[in-house]
Amino acid sequence: PADFCIVIFKRVYGLQDPCPVAYYKDRPQDLREAYHQAIALAMYYNAVINIEATRMSFCSWAKS
């Protein structure tokens, strides 16, 4: 099991089912490292991040 996981799906417009294009699962020593990797993946794939209510520390990190 991982402490941090992000899955990026390819956007489709009703033609087919969404398919994952990137997975990132990690158990980092410092959680900020995983946050940085998530931001990098989102920027690379031009993705929108949907954050769980239990991961609101990600928003605090991004604001700082």
Short mmCIF file of N, CA, C and O in Angstrom, two decimals, residues 11-58:
data_model
loop_
_atom_site.label_atom_id
_atom_site.label_comp_id
_atom_site.label_asym_id
_atom_site.label_seq_id
_atom_site.Cartn_x
_atom_site.Cartn_y
_atom_site.Cartn_z
N ARG A 11 -9.07 12.30 -20.81
CA ARG A 11 -10.42 12.83 -20.95
C ARG A 11 -11.02 12.35 -22.27
O ARG A 11 -10.40 12.43 -23.32
N VAL A 12 -12.23 11.83 -22.19
CA VAL A 12 -12.97 11.43 -23.39
C VAL A 12 -14.34 12.08 -23.34
O VAL A 12 -14.85 12.40 -22.27
N TYR A 13 -14.90 12.27 -24.45
CA TYR A 13 -16.17 12.97 -24.55
C TYR A 13 -17.28 12.04 -25.00
O TYR A 13 -17.89 12.23 -26.04
N GLY A 14 -17.55 10.98 -24.24
CA GLY A 14 -18.66 10.09 -24.52
C GLY A 14 -18.40 9.05 -25.60
O GLY A 14 -19.26 8.24 -25.89
N LEU A 15 -17.23 9.06 -26.20
CA LEU A 15 -16.95 8.09 -27.25
C LEU A 15 -16.47 6.75 -26.71
O LEU A 15 -16.72 5.72 -27.29
N GLN A 16 -15.78 6.79 -25.59
CA GLN A 16 -15.24 5.58 -24.97
C GLN A 16 -15.06 5.82 -23.49
O GLN A 16 -15.23 6.93 -23.01
N ASP A 17 -14.71 4.77 -22.77
CA ASP A 17 -14.49 4.90 -21.33
C ASP A 17 -13.16 5.61 -21.07
O ASP A 17 -12.21 5.45 -21.85
N PRO A 18 -13.09 6.40 -19.97
CA PRO A 18 -11.80 7.03 -19.63
C PRO A 18 -10.75 5.96 -19.32
O PRO A 18 -11.05 4.94 -18.71
N CYS A 19 -9.54 6.20 -19.77
CA CYS A 19 -8.47 5.23 -19.49
C CYS A 19 -7.32 5.96 -18.78
O CYS A 19 -7.01 7.11 -19.08
N PRO A 20 -6.70 5.29 -17.83
CA PRO A 20 -5.59 5.93 -17.10
C PRO A 20 -4.36 6.07 -18.00
O PRO A 20 -4.05 5.19 -18.79
N VAL A 21 -3.69 7.21 -17.87
CA VAL A 21 -2.47 7.44 -18.63
C VAL A 21 -1.24 7.53 -17.73
O VAL A 21 -0.12 7.39 -18.21
N ALA A 22 -1.44 7.77 -16.43
CA ALA A 22 -0.29 7.86 -15.52
C ALA A 22 -0.71 7.45 -14.11
O ALA A 22 -1.81 7.78 -13.66
N TYR A 23 0.16 6.71 -13.45
CA TYR A 23 -0.01 6.33 -12.05
C TYR A 23 1.21 6.82 -11.28
O TYR A 23 2.33 6.74 -11.79
N TYR A 24 0.99 7.29 -10.08
CA TYR A 24 2.11 7.61 -9.18
C TYR A 24 1.72 7.14 -7.79
O TYR A 24 0.81 7.68 -7.19
N LYS A 25 2.36 6.09 -7.32
CA LYS A 25 2.14 5.57 -5.97
C LYS A 25 3.49 5.56 -5.27
O LYS A 25 4.46 5.05 -5.81
N ASP A 26 3.52 6.14 -4.07
CA ASP A 26 4.79 6.27 -3.38
C ASP A 26 4.58 6.29 -1.88
O ASP A 26 3.49 6.58 -1.40
N ARG A 27 5.61 5.95 -1.16
CA ARG A 27 5.65 6.06 0.29
C ARG A 27 6.86 6.92 0.63
O ARG A 27 7.89 6.43 1.10
N PRO A 28 6.75 8.25 0.37
CA PRO A 28 7.93 9.12 0.53
C PRO A 28 8.23 9.40 2.00
O PRO A 28 7.35 9.33 2.86
N GLN A 29 9.50 9.73 2.26
CA GLN A 29 9.90 10.13 3.60
C GLN A 29 9.27 11.49 3.95
O GLN A 29 8.85 11.72 5.06
N ASP A 30 9.23 12.37 2.97
CA ASP A 30 8.66 13.70 3.14
C ASP A 30 7.47 13.84 2.19
O ASP A 30 7.62 13.69 0.97
N LEU A 31 6.30 14.11 2.72
CA LEU A 31 5.09 14.18 1.91
C LEU A 31 5.14 15.32 0.90
O LEU A 31 4.53 15.24 -0.17
N ARG A 32 5.92 16.36 1.19
CA ARG A 32 6.04 17.47 0.24
C ARG A 32 6.66 17.02 -1.08
O ARG A 32 6.38 17.59 -2.13
N GLU A 33 7.50 16.01 -1.03
CA GLU A 33 8.08 15.45 -2.25
C GLU A 33 6.99 14.86 -3.15
O GLU A 33 6.99 15.04 -4.36
N ALA A 34 6.05 14.16 -2.56
CA ALA A 34 4.93 13.59 -3.31
C ALA A 34 4.03 14.69 -3.86
O ALA A 34 3.53 14.59 -4.99
N TYR A 35 3.80 15.75 -3.10
CA TYR A 35 3.01 16.88 -3.58
C TYR A 35 3.67 17.52 -4.80
O TYR A 35 3.00 17.86 -5.77
N HIS A 36 4.97 17.70 -4.73
CA HIS A 36 5.70 18.29 -5.86
C HIS A 36 5.56 17.40 -7.10
O HIS A 36 5.36 17.91 -8.22
N GLN A 37 5.65 16.10 -6.93
CA GLN A 37 5.51 15.16 -8.05
C GLN A 37 4.10 15.22 -8.63
O GLN A 37 3.92 15.17 -9.85
N ALA A 38 3.09 15.36 -7.77
CA ALA A 38 1.71 15.45 -8.23
C ALA A 38 1.49 16.71 -9.06
O ALA A 38 0.84 16.67 -10.11
N ILE A 39 2.05 17.83 -8.62
CA ILE A 39 1.94 19.08 -9.37
C ILE A 39 2.65 18.95 -10.72
O ILE A 39 2.14 19.39 -11.76
N ALA A 40 3.82 18.31 -10.74
CA ALA A 40 4.56 18.14 -11.99
C ALA A 40 3.77 17.28 -12.98
O ALA A 40 3.70 17.59 -14.17
N LEU A 41 3.16 16.20 -12.50
CA LEU A 41 2.35 15.35 -13.38
C LEU A 41 1.12 16.10 -13.90
O LEU A 41 0.76 15.98 -15.07
N ALA A 42 0.48 16.86 -13.04
CA ALA A 42 -0.71 17.61 -13.46
C ALA A 42 -0.34 18.65 -14.52
O ALA A 42 -1.08 18.85 -15.48
N MET A 43 0.80 19.29 -14.36
CA MET A 43 1.23 20.27 -15.35
C MET A 43 1.60 19.59 -16.67
O MET A 43 1.26 20.08 -17.75
N TYR A 44 2.26 18.45 -16.60
CA TYR A 44 2.68 17.73 -17.81
C TYR A 44 1.47 17.28 -18.63
O TYR A 44 1.45 17.40 -19.85
N TYR A 45 0.46 16.73 -17.95
CA TYR A 45 -0.72 16.21 -18.63
C TYR A 45 -1.84 17.25 -18.75
O TYR A 45 -2.91 16.93 -19.24
N ASN A 46 -1.60 18.48 -18.28
CA ASN A 46 -2.62 19.53 -18.29
C ASN A 46 -3.89 19.02 -17.62
O ASN A 46 -4.99 19.11 -18.18
N ALA A 47 -3.72 18.46 -16.43
CA ALA A 47 -4.82 17.80 -15.72
C ALA A 47 -5.39 18.69 -14.63
O ALA A 47 -4.74 19.61 -14.14
N VAL A 48 -6.62 18.40 -14.26
CA VAL A 48 -7.29 19.04 -13.13
C VAL A 48 -7.17 18.10 -11.95
O VAL A 48 -7.38 16.89 -12.07
N ILE A 49 -6.84 18.64 -10.78
CA ILE A 49 -6.65 17.81 -9.60
C ILE A 49 -7.92 17.83 -8.75
O ILE A 49 -8.42 18.89 -8.41
N ASN A 50 -8.43 16.65 -8.44
CA ASN A 50 -9.57 16.49 -7.55
C ASN A 50 -9.03 15.96 -6.23
O ASN A 50 -8.54 14.83 -6.17
N ILE A 51 -9.11 16.74 -5.16
CA ILE A 51 -8.48 16.40 -3.89
C ILE A 51 -9.52 15.85 -2.92
O ILE A 51 -10.60 16.42 -2.77
N GLU A 52 -9.18 14.74 -2.28
CA GLU A 52 -10.04 14.18 -1.24
C GLU A 52 -10.09 15.13 -0.04
O GLU A 52 -9.16 15.89 0.20
N ALA A 53 -11.15 15.03 0.72
CA ALA A 53 -11.30 15.89 1.91
C ALA A 53 -10.22 15.60 2.94
O ALA A 53 -9.86 16.47 3.73
N THR A 54 -9.66 14.39 2.93
CA THR A 54 -8.63 14.03 3.90
C THR A 54 -7.25 14.55 3.50
O THR A 54 -6.32 14.43 4.28
N ARG A 55 -7.12 15.09 2.31
CA ARG A 55 -5.82 15.57 1.82
C ARG A 55 -5.78 17.08 1.65
O ARG A 55 -5.13 17.60 0.75
N MET A 56 -6.46 17.80 2.50
CA MET A 56 -6.49 19.26 2.38
C MET A 56 -5.14 19.90 2.69
O MET A 56 -4.93 21.07 2.35
N SER A 57 -4.22 19.17 3.27
CA SER A 57 -2.88 19.72 3.49
C SER A 57 -2.17 19.99 2.16
O SER A 57 -1.27 20.81 2.09
N PHE A 58 -2.58 19.30 1.12
CA PHE A 58 -2.05 19.55 -0.22
C PHE A 58 -2.36 20.98 -0.65
O PHE A 58 -1.51 21.66 -1.22
#
